[in-house]
Amino acid sequence: MGILVSKKRPPAWLFGLVGAVVIAGFAYATFTMWRNDVALSERGQQTSARVVDTGKRDEVEFRTADGEQVHALIGQRLSGPQLAVGEQVEIVYDPADPTSDVDDVRARDDHSVTFLMFGVTLAAALSIPVVTWRLARSSSRRRSTSA
């Protein structure tokens, strides 16, 4: 028994609404990454950390200047050396929010993921309204010719 699949397109307004939600999500993620990059460059403090996990994202533990033990993820990056559990690395953390993403000193200037997210956000912000407009126009043409 097969699955029934409708050949009818969803309405243009629904595509536009979902697109707006996607754009907002990418914009928020981009802004969060950019804000963290700025915080680390303006007020970041350097310290030594121990790598505790190397899953999807590398996790480290370290002590802040006031002695608080913290676990944090190393920020998104495309460069830098591969880390191993137990390895000691120099990191930069934000003393105002030590649990936010930290930077590995050896790949400190790698903002490529932030720029990539900005590019995806910009592409979506430019293309989704155009596609929504074309869908709405196409839909109205079909309705007028079938009437």
PDB file of C-alpha atoms in Angstrom:
ATOM      1  CA  MET A   1       0.000   0.000   0.000  1.00  0.00           C
ATOM      2  CA  GLY A   2       1.524   3.333  -1.048  1.00  0.00           C
ATOM      3  CA  ILE A   3       1.609   6.615   0.781  1.00  0.00           C
ATOM      4  CA  LEU A   4      -0.648   9.276  -0.656  1.00  0.00           C
ATOM      5  CA  VAL A   5       1.283  12.403  -1.554  1.00  0.00           C
ATOM      6  CA  SER A   6      -0.571  15.523  -2.556  1.00  0.00           C
ATOM      7  CA  LYS A   7       0.688  17.326  -5.638  1.00  0.00           C
ATOM      8  CA  LYS A   8      -0.898  20.550  -4.455  1.00  0.00           C
ATOM      9  CA  ARG A   9       1.589  23.211  -3.378  1.00  0.00           C
ATOM     10  CA  PRO A  10       1.269  24.760   0.049  1.00  0.00           C
ATOM     11  CA  PRO A  11       0.036  28.349  -0.039  1.00  0.00           C
ATOM     12  CA  ALA A  12       2.635  31.056  -0.620  1.00  0.00           C
ATOM     13  CA  TRP A  13       1.836  32.744   2.694  1.00  0.00           C
ATOM     14  CA  LEU A  14       2.713  29.504   4.534  1.00  0.00           C
ATOM     15  CA  PHE A  15       6.037  29.258   2.691  1.00  0.00           C
ATOM     16  CA  GLY A  16       6.729  32.915   3.560  1.00  0.00           C
ATOM     17  CA  LEU A  17       5.819  32.388   7.210  1.00  0.00           C
ATOM     18  CA  VAL A  18       8.031  29.315   7.582  1.00  0.00           C
ATOM     19  CA  GLY A  19      10.794  31.174   5.726  1.00  0.00           C
ATOM     20  CA  ALA A  20      10.515  34.121   8.124  1.00  0.00           C
ATOM     21  CA  VAL A  21      10.879  31.747  11.092  1.00  0.00           C
ATOM     22  CA  VAL A  22      13.947  30.135   9.487  1.00  0.00           C
ATOM     23  CA  ILE A  23      15.494  33.556   8.779  1.00  0.00           C
ATOM     24  CA  ALA A  24      14.831  34.649  12.370  1.00  0.00           C
ATOM     25  CA  GLY A  25      16.486  31.484  13.701  1.00  0.00           C
ATOM     26  CA  PHE A  26      19.583  31.948  11.546  1.00  0.00           C
ATOM     27  CA  ALA A  27      19.733  35.654  12.434  1.00  0.00           C
ATOM     28  CA  TYR A  28      19.556  34.857  16.160  1.00  0.00           C
ATOM     29  CA  ALA A  29      22.277  32.193  15.878  1.00  0.00           C
ATOM     30  CA  THR A  30      24.490  34.554  13.874  1.00  0.00           C
ATOM     31  CA  PHE A  31      23.989  37.393  16.363  1.00  0.00           C
ATOM     32  CA  THR A  32      24.732  35.095  19.328  1.00  0.00           C
ATOM     33  CA  MET A  33      27.974  33.865  17.747  1.00  0.00           C
ATOM     34  CA  TRP A  34      29.020  37.408  16.777  1.00  0.00           C
ATOM     35  CA  ARG A  35      28.221  38.756  20.275  1.00  0.00           C
ATOM     36  CA  ASN A  36      30.335  36.003  21.866  1.00  0.00           C
ATOM     37  CA  ASP A  37      33.238  36.735  19.469  1.00  0.00           C
ATOM     38  CA  VAL A  38      33.087  40.439  20.388  1.00  0.00           C
ATOM     39  CA  ALA A  39      32.922  39.701  24.132  1.00  0.00           C
ATOM     40  CA  LEU A  40      35.980  37.446  23.927  1.00  0.00           C
ATOM     41  CA  SER A  41      37.970  40.003  21.942  1.00  0.00           C
ATOM     42  CA  GLU A  42      37.034  42.947  24.200  1.00  0.00           C
ATOM     43  CA  ARG A  43      37.183  41.481  27.701  1.00  0.00           C
ATOM     44  CA  GLY A  44      38.427  37.909  27.288  1.00  0.00           C
ATOM     45  CA  GLN A  45      40.888  36.532  29.836  1.00  0.00           C
ATOM     46  CA  GLN A  46      43.411  33.839  29.051  1.00  0.00           C
ATOM     47  CA  THR A  47      43.841  30.752  31.213  1.00  0.00           C
ATOM     48  CA  SER A  48      44.778  27.096  30.996  1.00  0.00           C
ATOM     49  CA  ALA A  49      42.030  24.487  30.577  1.00  0.00           C
ATOM     50  CA  ARG A  50      41.811  20.711  30.424  1.00  0.00           C
ATOM     51  CA  VAL A  51      39.937  19.030  27.570  1.00  0.00           C
ATOM     52  CA  VAL A  52      37.198  16.794  29.032  1.00  0.00           C
ATOM     53  CA  ASP A  53      35.296  15.771  25.889  1.00  0.00           C
ATOM     54  CA  THR A  54      35.940  15.754  22.145  1.00  0.00           C
ATOM     55  CA  GLY A  55      32.494  14.851  20.799  1.00  0.00           C
ATOM     56  CA  LYS A  56      30.761  17.061  18.243  1.00  0.00           C
ATOM     57  CA  ARG A  57      32.190  20.072  20.058  1.00  0.00           C
ATOM     58  CA  ASP A  58      35.255  20.117  22.293  1.00  0.00           C
ATOM     59  CA  GLU A  59      34.509  20.700  25.986  1.00  0.00           C
ATOM     60  CA  VAL A  60      36.994  22.035  28.519  1.00  0.00           C
ATOM     61  CA  GLU A  61      37.085  22.673  32.235  1.00  0.00           C
ATOM     62  CA  PHE A  62      38.998  25.502  33.864  1.00  0.00           C
ATOM     63  CA  ARG A  63      39.109  27.825  36.845  1.00  0.00           C
ATOM     64  CA  THR A  64      38.186  31.469  36.454  1.00  0.00           C
ATOM     65  CA  ALA A  65      40.264  34.272  37.979  1.00  0.00           C
ATOM     66  CA  ASP A  66      38.016  34.180  41.075  1.00  0.00           C
ATOM     67  CA  GLY A  67      38.465  30.399  41.473  1.00  0.00           C
ATOM     68  CA  GLU A  68      35.147  29.144  40.063  1.00  0.00           C
ATOM     69  CA  GLN A  69      35.371  25.727  38.349  1.00  0.00           C
ATOM     70  CA  VAL A  70      33.693  25.973  34.927  1.00  0.00           C
ATOM     71  CA  HIS A  71      32.829  23.654  32.029  1.00  0.00           C
ATOM     72  CA  ALA A  72      32.476  25.306  28.605  1.00  0.00           C
ATOM     73  CA  LEU A  73      32.519  24.447  24.929  1.00  0.00           C
ATOM     74  CA  ILE A  74      35.205  25.677  22.592  1.00  0.00           C
ATOM     75  CA  GLY A  75      33.540  27.973  20.056  1.00  0.00           C
ATOM     76  CA  GLN A  76      32.707  26.979  16.519  1.00  0.00           C
ATOM     77  CA  ARG A  77      35.823  26.979  14.346  1.00  0.00           C
ATOM     78  CA  LEU A  78      37.115  25.467  11.140  1.00  0.00           C
ATOM     79  CA  SER A  79      40.822  25.677  11.905  1.00  0.00           C
ATOM     80  CA  GLY A  80      43.098  24.794  14.778  1.00  0.00           C
ATOM     81  CA  PRO A  81      44.624  21.593  16.033  1.00  0.00           C
ATOM     82  CA  GLN A  82      42.720  18.440  16.921  1.00  0.00           C
ATOM     83  CA  LEU A  83      42.297  18.128  20.692  1.00  0.00           C
ATOM     84  CA  ALA A  84      42.575  15.028  22.880  1.00  0.00           C
ATOM     85  CA  VAL A  85      40.829  14.313  26.177  1.00  0.00           C
ATOM     86  CA  GLY A  86      43.119  15.241  29.077  1.00  0.00           C
ATOM     87  CA  GLU A  87      45.160  17.697  27.008  1.00  0.00           C
ATOM     88  CA  GLN A  88      45.968  21.092  28.547  1.00  0.00           C
ATOM     89  CA  VAL A  89      45.174  24.037  26.254  1.00  0.00           C
ATOM     90  CA  GLU A  90      45.285  27.791  26.572  1.00  0.00           C
ATOM     91  CA  ILE A  91      41.843  29.334  26.176  1.00  0.00           C
ATOM     92  CA  VAL A  92      40.225  32.759  26.311  1.00  0.00           C
ATOM     93  CA  TYR A  93      36.955  33.058  28.259  1.00  0.00           C
ATOM     94  CA  ASP A  94      34.504  35.856  29.005  1.00  0.00           C
ATOM     95  CA  PRO A  95      34.662  36.671  32.750  1.00  0.00           C
ATOM     96  CA  ALA A  96      31.122  38.095  32.542  1.00  0.00           C
ATOM     97  CA  ASP A  97      29.832  34.729  31.257  1.00  0.00           C
ATOM     98  CA  PRO A  98      32.476  32.017  31.739  1.00  0.00           C
ATOM     99  CA  THR A  99      30.143  29.178  30.690  1.00  0.00           C
ATOM    100  CA  SER A 100      29.616  30.640  27.202  1.00  0.00           C
ATOM    101  CA  ASP A 101      31.797  29.412  24.345  1.00  0.00           C
ATOM    102  CA  VAL A 102      35.527  29.896  24.850  1.00  0.00           C
ATOM    103  CA  ASP A 103      38.293  30.246  22.258  1.00  0.00           C
ATOM    104  CA  ASP A 104      41.321  28.009  21.834  1.00  0.00           C
ATOM    105  CA  VAL A 105      44.212  30.515  21.731  1.00  0.00           C
ATOM    106  CA  ARG A 106      45.772  28.626  18.803  1.00  0.00           C
ATOM    107  CA  ALA A 107      42.688  29.311  16.617  1.00  0.00           C
ATOM    108  CA  ARG A 108      41.593  32.607  18.157  1.00  0.00           C
ATOM    109  CA  ASP A 109      41.062  34.548  14.952  1.00  0.00           C
ATOM    110  CA  ASP A 110      38.927  31.879  13.265  1.00  0.00           C
ATOM    111  CA  HIS A 111      35.545  33.571  12.829  1.00  0.00           C
ATOM    112  CA  SER A 112      34.744  31.602   9.673  1.00  0.00           C
ATOM    113  CA  VAL A 113      31.676  29.845  11.131  1.00  0.00           C
ATOM    114  CA  THR A 114      30.225  33.209  12.202  1.00  0.00           C
ATOM    115  CA  PHE A 115      30.793  34.594   8.695  1.00  0.00           C
ATOM    116  CA  LEU A 116      29.321  31.433   7.169  1.00  0.00           C
ATOM    117  CA  MET A 117      26.196  31.771   9.331  1.00  0.00           C
ATOM    118  CA  PHE A 118      25.905  35.420   8.304  1.00  0.00           C
ATOM    119  CA  GLY A 119      26.146  34.405   4.639  1.00  0.00           C
ATOM    120  CA  VAL A 120      23.421  31.774   5.032  1.00  0.00           C
ATOM    121  CA  THR A 121      21.220  34.282   6.885  1.00  0.00           C
ATOM    122  CA  LEU A 122      21.736  36.902   4.191  1.00  0.00           C
ATOM    123  CA  ALA A 123      21.055  34.415   1.379  1.00  0.00           C
ATOM    124  CA  ALA A 124      17.830  33.279   3.073  1.00  0.00           C
ATOM    125  CA  ALA A 125      16.763  36.867   3.789  1.00  0.00           C
ATOM    126  CA  LEU A 126      17.209  37.749   0.113  1.00  0.00           C
ATOM    127  CA  SER A 127      15.839  34.592  -1.516  1.00  0.00           C
ATOM    128  CA  ILE A 128      12.838  33.622   0.614  1.00  0.00           C
ATOM    129  CA  PRO A 129      10.856  36.833  -0.066  1.00  0.00           C
ATOM    130  CA  VAL A 130      11.561  36.494  -3.803  1.00  0.00           C
ATOM    131  CA  VAL A 131      10.472  32.846  -3.885  1.00  0.00           C
ATOM    132  CA  THR A 132       7.371  33.661  -1.794  1.00  0.00           C
ATOM    133  CA  TRP A 133       6.437  36.461  -4.198  1.00  0.00           C
ATOM    134  CA  ARG A 134       6.918  34.178  -7.220  1.00  0.00           C
ATOM    135  CA  LEU A 135       4.816  31.429  -5.603  1.00  0.00           C
ATOM    136  CA  ALA A 136       2.034  33.898  -4.835  1.00  0.00           C
ATOM    137  CA  ARG A 137       2.151  35.263  -8.371  1.00  0.00           C
ATOM    138  CA  SER A 138       2.169  31.770  -9.897  1.00  0.00           C
ATOM    139  CA  SER A 139      -0.711  30.704  -7.672  1.00  0.00           C
ATOM    140  CA  SER A 140      -2.828  33.715  -8.618  1.00  0.00           C
ATOM    141  CA  ARG A 141      -2.180  33.076 -12.341  1.00  0.00           C
ATOM    142  CA  ARG A 142      -3.290  29.463 -12.001  1.00  0.00           C
ATOM    143  CA  ARG A 143      -6.477  30.523 -10.225  1.00  0.00           C
ATOM    144  CA  SER A 144      -7.290  33.142 -12.853  1.00  0.00           C
ATOM    145  CA  THR A 145      -6.728  30.756 -15.800  1.00  0.00           C
ATOM    146  CA  SER A 146      -8.722  27.911 -14.246  1.00  0.00           C
ATOM    147  CA  ALA A 147     -11.719  30.141 -13.509  1.00  0.00           C
TER     148      ALA A 147
END
